[in-house]
Amino acid sequence: MMMGWILSELFGFMFLIVITIYLYFKLIAFNFWRRKGVPYEEPTFPGGNINDTIFNKKSIGVLFEDLYKKHKSRPYVGIYSFFKPNLIINDPELIRFVMTKEFSSFHDRGMYCNEKIDPLSGHLFLLSGTKWRNLRVRLTPTFTSGKIKHMFETLQENGILLEKFLEKKAHEKNEIDIKEIFAGFFTDIIMSTAFGINCNCLEHPESEFRYWGKKVFEPKPFINTAMIFASKIMELFSIPLNDKGVIKFFLKTFEETVHYRDKHNIQRRDFLNLIMQLMKNGYVKNDEETETDLVKDSSSELKKFSMSEAAAQAFVFYLAGFETTSSTVTFCLYELALNQDIQKKTQEEIDRVLKKHGGISYNAINEMTYLHMVVCETLRKYPPLPILNRICTKDIKLPNSNVVIPEGTAVIIPVLGIHRDSNIYPEPEKFIPERFTEEQIHARHHYAYLPFGEGPRICIGMRFGLIQTKVALMNALAKFVFLPGSKMQRKLDFVAGIITLGTKDGIYLQIQHRS
């Protein structure tokens, strides 16, 4: 009897809490944009306008692409993530305002980061404020053209292994899952350059390095959505961003590798060597290795990286290096398989330039203008990060309006929607590399193409990512032709629950020797 009364009271209390929260959302939180006179998308309880991502029904990129299509005639539109107001920016001039012109008011992503419970989350992509600024200054010298040239030899060594692997697959005459093949290939490259480890995931996809790499990108609808749109919830409950096994594995791997190099005095021209310079000296030497690339009176110059800080930078280099580039190459070969005329034109350029240079080299890659257009078109149609986000760090008035964005308001840029806007890119579903001739690029607004972001927070590894993407494509296309497989989907579905743009299933192609 007593138990029934207690349960009844508890149920009544919980019901009252839910009703109170619902009324708060409905009458107060969800009226923010209406009170400001800003057009908005009607929200629903409890997630506002992002319920489809929270409940794993739609990928983040597709959700915001749909919102963009519905409201693209407006320069901006208000939405809600949980109880928080967000502003979607559609107009390229406003995007420039947020990302570059008024960067000082939008310098943070506003994404969740907790170095105490998850040391691997303390990296350049997630950090904010002064910490981000100082780290960016110190890491910028690691991605100069000279440093990338030094790493090119490692890239091409792996490229030759890729060619041999594809040779074997061509002889077997089976359809191949290129998504898995290139995930293994880029894991090998990044583990070599970021951790100094040869893991051979291309030949051994069951490797622990692939296992933990897959673990990082497992769909986590609520956690990944909350990381972007509700970091306070993550902070309140001290939720680690990464799986505990992932944290333990990468910290241990990084620490063991650093100690091994120190003990045996191993010097390699790779990313890990540059990170170790930051651990030992607090700065990275310039390309001539005689003095630093940093200003002498920089307050951050002599502050040395701790082991966990260094591991976090290697970790994000690993994540960005294998996931986004493997997806880009996968999408590219998928499109080339469907567009044989474009594939042939790309191969003809590769043949011509390789003959001129006597093989694959850094200079040869930079001379392949059509290959560059093919990669750019792939990144237009399949941007690795389908949205970009910023947090307003101080009240600011939007230009040509009476709207003041309050401090703490999230701003979302729907990259996938913009890249697939028929007003900007006619027939956006078609794969047309010629959209990226010099003439076409100058005819478009600069901020209508954002695969790497823009402004001071543009992707620091952009040039390295492009180089390794092209190395993979050159080695794949120089000797082989890719054709649609019988299991290949003609319309790709994007997986929900991750922040990048990825396919739900593998992409199966036939591979043949070029005649």
XYZ file of C-alpha atoms in Angstrom:
515
model
C 0.000 0.000 0.000
C 2.741 2.402 1.063
C 4.833 1.453 -2.007
C 1.913 2.213 -4.322
C 1.441 5.619 -2.712
C 5.166 6.415 -3.081
C 5.172 5.377 -6.746
C 2.042 7.434 -7.370
C 3.638 10.511 -5.757
C 6.879 9.970 -7.668
C 5.018 9.636 -10.972
C 3.045 12.786 -10.214
C 6.233 14.669 -9.367
C 7.968 13.524 -12.577
C 4.880 14.426 -14.616
C 4.911 17.899 -13.070
C 8.605 18.356 -13.951
C 7.992 17.296 -17.592
C 5.013 19.646 -17.912
C 7.011 22.520 -16.385
C 9.912 21.933 -18.802
C 7.498 21.653 -21.737
C 5.789 24.931 -20.821
C 9.180 26.647 -20.401
C 10.216 25.504 -23.887
C 6.866 26.359 -25.472
C 6.167 29.719 -23.831
C 9.648 31.134 -23.192
C 12.592 29.387 -24.928
C 10.830 28.798 -28.264
C 9.707 32.449 -28.486
C 13.207 33.929 -28.666
C 13.322 34.568 -32.426
C 9.686 35.688 -32.625
C 10.359 38.356 -29.997
C 13.364 39.552 -32.016
C 11.362 39.694 -35.246
C 13.594 37.128 -36.942
C 12.023 34.589 -39.340
C 12.293 31.114 -37.847
C 11.513 27.454 -38.385
C 8.737 26.251 -36.052
C 10.355 24.079 -33.343
C 8.987 20.996 -31.577
C 9.635 19.628 -28.101
C 12.183 18.495 -26.877
C 14.945 19.058 -29.457
C 13.618 22.159 -31.178
C 14.569 21.745 -34.855
C 17.171 18.986 -34.447
C 15.009 16.085 -33.247
C 15.798 14.121 -36.428
C 19.509 14.094 -35.601
C 19.028 13.364 -31.903
C 16.862 10.347 -32.719
C 19.128 9.125 -35.551
C 16.620 9.737 -38.339
C 18.681 12.130 -40.438
C 22.342 13.117 -40.749
C 23.315 16.574 -39.492
C 24.340 17.634 -42.999
C 21.068 16.582 -44.623
C 18.988 18.163 -41.833
C 20.613 21.553 -42.422
C 20.569 21.101 -46.194
C 16.782 20.704 -45.971
C 16.484 23.794 -43.760
C 18.653 25.745 -46.195
C 16.518 24.734 -49.194
C 13.372 25.820 -47.369
C 14.731 29.227 -46.307
C 17.508 30.036 -48.787
C 15.698 33.149 -50.048
C 16.310 34.647 -46.603
C 19.782 35.840 -45.527
C 19.272 34.148 -42.147
C 16.693 32.096 -40.283
C 16.275 31.255 -36.616
C 16.087 27.694 -35.313
C 16.370 25.972 -31.932
C 18.638 23.212 -30.693
C 17.052 21.900 -27.518
C 16.184 25.164 -25.692
C 18.966 27.226 -27.293
C 18.376 29.666 -30.168
C 20.635 29.202 -33.197
C 20.898 31.310 -36.325
C 21.402 29.742 -39.744
C 23.349 32.068 -42.052
C 22.530 31.569 -45.755
C 23.909 34.664 -47.443
C 27.590 34.457 -48.567
C 28.232 38.076 -47.510
C 26.924 37.323 -44.025
C 29.085 34.208 -43.952
C 32.098 36.394 -44.749
C 30.983 38.767 -41.975
C 30.915 35.920 -39.424
C 33.959 33.917 -40.508
C 36.394 36.672 -41.447
C 35.341 40.308 -41.190
C 34.056 40.088 -37.590
C 36.031 37.011 -36.626
C 36.850 38.551 -33.236
C 33.168 38.135 -32.335
C 32.896 34.594 -33.715
C 36.288 33.010 -33.050
C 35.004 29.905 -31.233
C 33.099 26.877 -32.478
C 31.238 26.506 -29.205
C 31.723 22.744 -29.294
C 32.288 20.541 -26.264
C 35.835 20.008 -25.038
C 36.923 18.658 -21.637
C 40.636 17.991 -21.357
C 40.375 16.710 -17.760
C 38.149 13.722 -18.461
C 39.106 13.342 -22.136
C 42.646 14.630 -22.840
C 42.303 13.741 -26.541
C 39.566 16.366 -26.914
C 42.034 19.201 -26.156
C 42.986 19.751 -29.788
C 43.002 22.618 -32.251
C 39.590 21.843 -33.783
C 37.680 22.057 -30.493
C 39.646 24.475 -28.307
C 38.457 28.055 -27.893
C 39.678 31.522 -26.934
C 43.282 32.206 -26.030
C 44.117 28.501 -25.831
C 43.067 28.025 -29.446
C 44.853 31.175 -30.621
C 48.174 30.270 -29.015
C 47.973 26.695 -30.255
C 47.158 27.805 -33.806
C 50.215 30.097 -33.880
C 52.489 27.305 -32.690
C 51.091 24.632 -35.023
C 50.960 26.759 -38.195
C 54.686 26.173 -39.007
C 54.044 22.411 -39.118
C 52.025 22.781 -42.333
C 54.251 24.968 -44.525
C 54.954 23.874 -48.097
C 58.478 22.906 -47.049
C 57.219 20.630 -44.272
C 54.690 18.981 -46.607
C 57.436 18.377 -49.191
C 59.428 16.607 -46.480
C 56.460 14.319 -45.808
C 55.827 13.654 -49.493
C 58.268 10.745 -49.625
C 56.252 8.917 -46.957
C 53.041 9.633 -48.868
C 54.406 8.194 -52.087
C 55.887 5.128 -50.369
C 52.357 4.309 -49.280
C 51.078 5.219 -52.746
C 53.290 2.515 -54.282
C 51.909 -0.017 -51.769
C 48.390 1.055 -52.786
C 49.204 0.458 -56.435
C 50.462 -3.059 -55.664
C 47.370 -3.781 -53.586
C 45.046 -2.623 -56.384
C 47.048 -4.741 -58.845
C 46.162 -7.798 -56.811
C 42.507 -6.792 -56.627
C 42.367 -6.239 -60.393
C 43.636 -9.797 -60.985
C 41.010 -11.211 -58.614
C 38.278 -9.527 -60.712
C 35.970 -9.127 -57.725
C 34.050 -6.007 -56.804
C 35.931 -4.044 -54.165
C 34.676 -1.867 -51.319
C 36.764 1.230 -51.987
C 35.489 2.901 -48.834
C 37.190 0.275 -46.657
C 40.303 0.064 -48.862
C 41.015 3.800 -48.677
C 40.201 3.986 -44.972
C 42.975 1.413 -44.494
C 45.307 3.233 -46.889
C 44.956 6.612 -45.177
C 45.188 5.035 -41.739
C 48.609 3.711 -42.844
C 49.675 7.173 -44.036
C 48.514 9.016 -40.945
C 49.808 6.477 -38.465
C 53.166 6.755 -40.208
C 53.302 10.570 -40.299
C 51.509 11.292 -36.987
C 52.696 8.382 -34.860
C 55.728 7.047 -36.747
C 54.169 3.565 -36.912
C 53.890 1.219 -39.890
C 50.598 -0.580 -39.253
C 49.789 -1.968 -42.765
C 45.996 -1.646 -42.408
C 45.672 -1.842 -46.186
C 46.670 -5.521 -46.151
C 45.329 -6.172 -42.638
C 41.994 -4.354 -42.186
C 41.437 -6.236 -38.914
C 44.380 -4.315 -37.383
C 43.828 -2.711 -33.974
C 44.540 0.676 -35.556
C 41.542 0.251 -37.868
C 39.451 -1.113 -35.021
C 40.005 1.978 -32.879
C 39.673 4.277 -35.903
C 36.244 2.811 -36.614
C 35.388 3.125 -32.930
C 35.962 6.885 -33.036
C 33.507 7.305 -35.919
C 30.800 4.985 -34.672
C 27.420 6.738 -34.880
C 26.617 8.408 -31.560
C 23.516 10.481 -32.335
C 22.939 12.098 -28.950
C 26.592 12.641 -27.964
C 27.640 14.082 -31.336
C 24.558 16.296 -31.508
C 25.038 17.500 -27.924
C 28.754 18.099 -28.602
C 27.831 20.661 -31.255
C 24.570 22.109 -29.971
C 24.415 21.482 -26.212
C 27.919 21.428 -24.770
C 26.551 22.484 -21.351
C 24.731 19.145 -21.050
C 27.965 17.270 -21.794
C 29.813 19.441 -19.268
C 27.139 19.036 -16.577
C 27.336 15.242 -16.682
C 31.111 15.093 -17.430
C 30.586 12.944 -20.525
C 33.830 12.064 -22.363
C 33.720 12.753 -26.074
C 35.769 9.682 -26.961
C 35.357 6.081 -25.894
C 37.564 5.229 -22.884
C 39.245 2.468 -24.890
C 40.073 4.959 -27.657
C 41.590 7.399 -25.142
C 43.694 4.706 -23.496
C 44.906 3.214 -26.793
C 45.988 6.460 -28.470
C 47.601 7.965 -25.379
C 49.583 4.769 -24.812
C 50.567 4.469 -28.483
C 51.700 8.087 -28.673
C 53.672 7.983 -25.413
C 55.459 4.727 -26.322
C 56.409 6.059 -29.751
C 57.778 9.342 -28.369
C 59.850 7.517 -25.750
C 61.169 5.077 -28.379
C 62.271 7.904 -30.679
C 63.910 9.746 -27.795
C 65.748 6.662 -26.586
C 67.064 5.709 -30.035
C 67.517 9.310 -31.281
C 65.308 8.653 -34.341
C 64.783 11.625 -36.665
C 62.093 11.515 -39.343
C 60.672 14.326 -41.411
C 57.084 13.785 -40.322
C 54.362 15.382 -38.238
C 55.394 13.521 -35.081
C 58.895 14.986 -35.316
C 57.381 18.483 -35.434
C 55.139 17.755 -32.444
C 58.169 16.487 -30.519
C 59.909 19.792 -31.258
C 56.993 21.532 -29.562
C 57.391 19.175 -26.589
C 61.128 19.792 -26.270
C 61.498 23.434 -27.318
C 58.049 25.002 -27.330
C 58.379 25.918 -30.999
C 58.843 24.394 -34.473
C 61.951 25.213 -36.489
C 61.463 26.734 -39.897
C 62.030 24.872 -43.169
C 65.754 25.652 -43.118
C 65.807 24.421 -39.478
C 67.981 27.291 -38.281
C 65.462 29.461 -36.448
C 61.810 29.405 -35.461
C 58.890 30.414 -37.631
C 57.472 32.259 -34.634
C 57.922 35.872 -33.650
C 60.734 36.091 -31.080
C 58.712 37.928 -28.450
C 55.743 35.542 -28.676
C 54.516 34.691 -25.173
C 53.702 31.145 -26.331
C 57.169 30.495 -27.798
C 58.779 28.789 -24.828
C 55.739 27.002 -23.389
C 56.386 23.333 -24.073
C 53.687 20.825 -24.957
C 52.820 18.285 -22.294
C 52.508 14.636 -23.351
C 48.702 14.786 -23.356
C 48.613 18.116 -25.275
C 50.931 16.683 -27.909
C 48.927 13.431 -28.113
C 45.708 15.415 -28.663
C 47.218 17.234 -31.687
C 48.484 13.951 -33.164
C 45.042 12.458 -32.546
C 43.123 15.165 -34.424
C 45.685 14.979 -37.259
C 44.964 11.245 -37.367
C 41.172 11.719 -37.369
C 41.120 14.443 -40.014
C 43.802 12.724 -42.056
C 42.210 9.325 -42.449
C 38.455 9.929 -42.246
C 37.929 13.045 -44.367
C 40.490 12.157 -47.047
C 39.384 8.526 -47.341
C 35.789 9.723 -47.749
C 36.847 12.281 -50.373
C 38.755 9.715 -52.445
C 35.879 7.249 -52.091
C 33.308 9.790 -53.294
C 35.645 10.873 -56.092
C 36.149 7.361 -57.492
C 32.416 6.735 -57.147
C 31.726 9.780 -59.348
C 34.477 8.878 -61.820
C 33.032 5.375 -62.143
C 29.679 6.928 -63.061
C 31.308 9.481 -65.401
C 33.766 7.555 -67.557
C 34.500 10.538 -69.808
C 35.717 12.558 -66.815
C 37.754 9.595 -65.552
C 39.414 9.263 -68.968
C 40.208 12.980 -69.154
C 41.753 12.834 -65.661
C 43.883 9.832 -66.636
C 45.098 11.537 -69.802
C 46.335 14.485 -67.748
C 48.016 12.135 -65.259
C 49.774 10.306 -68.124
C 50.959 13.542 -69.707
C 52.310 15.123 -66.510
C 53.946 11.938 -65.195
C 55.720 11.487 -68.518
C 56.988 15.066 -68.350
C 58.270 14.690 -64.760
C 59.432 11.096 -65.028
C 57.051 9.863 -62.319
C 55.023 11.022 -59.338
C 56.526 13.992 -57.524
C 55.390 16.981 -55.472
C 55.846 19.288 -58.470
C 53.998 16.889 -60.776
C 50.964 16.903 -58.494
C 50.843 20.683 -58.415
C 50.861 20.787 -62.216
C 47.722 18.637 -62.585
C 45.055 21.306 -62.951
C 42.253 19.012 -64.111
C 42.843 16.562 -61.248
C 42.609 19.546 -58.908
C 39.252 20.498 -60.454
C 38.025 16.911 -60.021
C 38.956 16.996 -56.328
C 37.343 20.430 -55.877
C 34.112 19.215 -57.451
C 34.138 16.171 -55.169
C 34.514 18.469 -52.155
C 31.677 20.637 -53.438
C 29.270 17.745 -53.752
C 30.517 15.928 -50.646
C 32.000 18.454 -48.167
C 33.682 16.503 -45.326
C 32.110 18.817 -42.730
C 28.569 19.437 -44.013
C 27.991 22.308 -41.574
C 30.249 24.905 -39.968
C 29.437 26.381 -36.588
C 30.509 29.418 -34.618
C 29.477 30.865 -31.264
C 28.892 34.578 -30.822
C 31.374 35.742 -28.150
C 29.953 39.258 -27.745
C 26.722 41.009 -28.779
C 26.914 42.127 -32.389
C 24.512 43.693 -34.884
C 24.094 41.973 -38.238
C 24.824 44.296 -41.198
C 21.869 45.798 -43.068
C 19.425 44.793 -40.334
C 18.229 45.670 -36.844
C 19.015 42.202 -35.536
C 21.497 41.988 -32.671
C 22.927 38.498 -32.057
C 23.366 38.074 -28.297
C 26.551 36.658 -26.793
C 26.379 32.859 -26.582
C 24.175 32.401 -29.667
C 25.285 29.641 -32.026
C 25.610 30.446 -35.730
C 25.331 27.605 -38.265
C 26.545 27.702 -41.880
C 24.815 24.966 -43.938
C 27.732 24.064 -46.234
C 26.080 21.042 -47.872
C 22.996 23.105 -48.710
C 25.041 25.965 -50.185
C 27.196 23.562 -52.226
C 24.051 21.991 -53.697
C 22.160 25.215 -54.400
C 21.098 25.288 -58.062
C 21.252 29.110 -58.059
C 24.975 28.938 -57.285
C 25.868 25.631 -58.977
C 23.484 24.846 -61.865
C 22.452 21.176 -61.967
C 24.101 20.557 -58.574
C 23.566 16.785 -58.655
C 25.778 16.505 -61.742
C 29.526 16.025 -61.346
C 31.106 18.825 -63.394
C 34.798 19.581 -62.631
C 34.732 22.553 -65.009
C 32.887 24.478 -62.298
C 36.395 25.074 -60.939
C 38.124 26.734 -63.865
C 39.683 30.072 -62.902
C 36.900 31.880 -64.754
C 34.117 30.001 -62.935
C 35.748 30.448 -59.528
C 36.049 34.228 -59.990
C 32.423 34.429 -61.170
C 31.143 32.978 -57.873
C 31.136 34.475 -54.409
C 34.263 33.315 -52.588
C 32.186 32.223 -49.571
C 29.902 29.963 -51.615
C 32.545 27.200 -51.485
C 33.601 26.128 -48.007
C 34.971 22.557 -47.871
C 37.766 23.634 -45.502
C 36.012 26.554 -43.815
C 37.322 30.092 -44.221
C 38.934 32.908 -42.292
C 41.437 32.513 -39.427
C 39.918 29.115 -38.472
C 40.280 27.636 -41.961
C 41.504 24.021 -41.809
C 45.184 24.159 -40.872
C 45.920 20.894 -42.714
C 44.140 21.829 -45.956
C 47.218 21.623 -48.192
C 48.369 18.341 -46.671
C 44.873 16.889 -47.101
C 44.754 17.898 -50.760
C 48.218 16.471 -51.436
C 47.508 13.082 -49.896
C 44.129 12.921 -51.670
C 45.830 13.542 -55.017
C 48.616 11.022 -54.308
C 45.979 8.352 -53.703
C 44.030 9.256 -56.850
C 47.149 9.402 -59.028
C 48.302 5.964 -57.910
C 44.800 4.564 -58.372
C 44.097 6.094 -61.794
C 47.521 5.814 -63.421
C 47.121 2.087 -64.104
C 43.502 1.200 -63.330
C 39.984 1.940 -64.514
C 37.093 2.036 -62.037
C 33.605 0.938 -63.086
C 30.272 0.739 -61.236
C 29.825 -2.546 -59.377
C 26.575 -4.512 -59.327
C 26.145 -3.733 -55.600
C 26.879 -0.014 -55.976
C 24.106 2.372 -54.969
C 23.148 4.998 -57.555
C 21.845 7.274 -54.799
C 23.951 7.524 -51.669
C 22.454 7.648 -48.183
C 24.432 9.503 -45.557
C 24.881 7.972 -42.140
C 23.293 9.732 -39.171
C 24.962 10.139 -35.802
C 28.374 11.402 -36.992
C 29.521 14.977 -37.629
C 31.236 14.229 -40.964
C 29.609 13.249 -44.260
C 29.797 9.483 -44.675
C 27.842 6.791 -46.510
C 25.721 4.230 -44.675
C 27.101 1.333 -46.692
C 30.253 0.474 -48.612
C 30.784 1.671 -52.191
C 31.492 -1.275 -54.471
C 33.351 -0.784 -57.747
C 34.912 -3.008 -60.378
C 38.606 -2.426 -60.997
C 40.348 -3.243 -64.280
C 43.764 -2.647 -65.808
C 43.880 0.241 -68.247
C 44.204 -0.876 -71.834
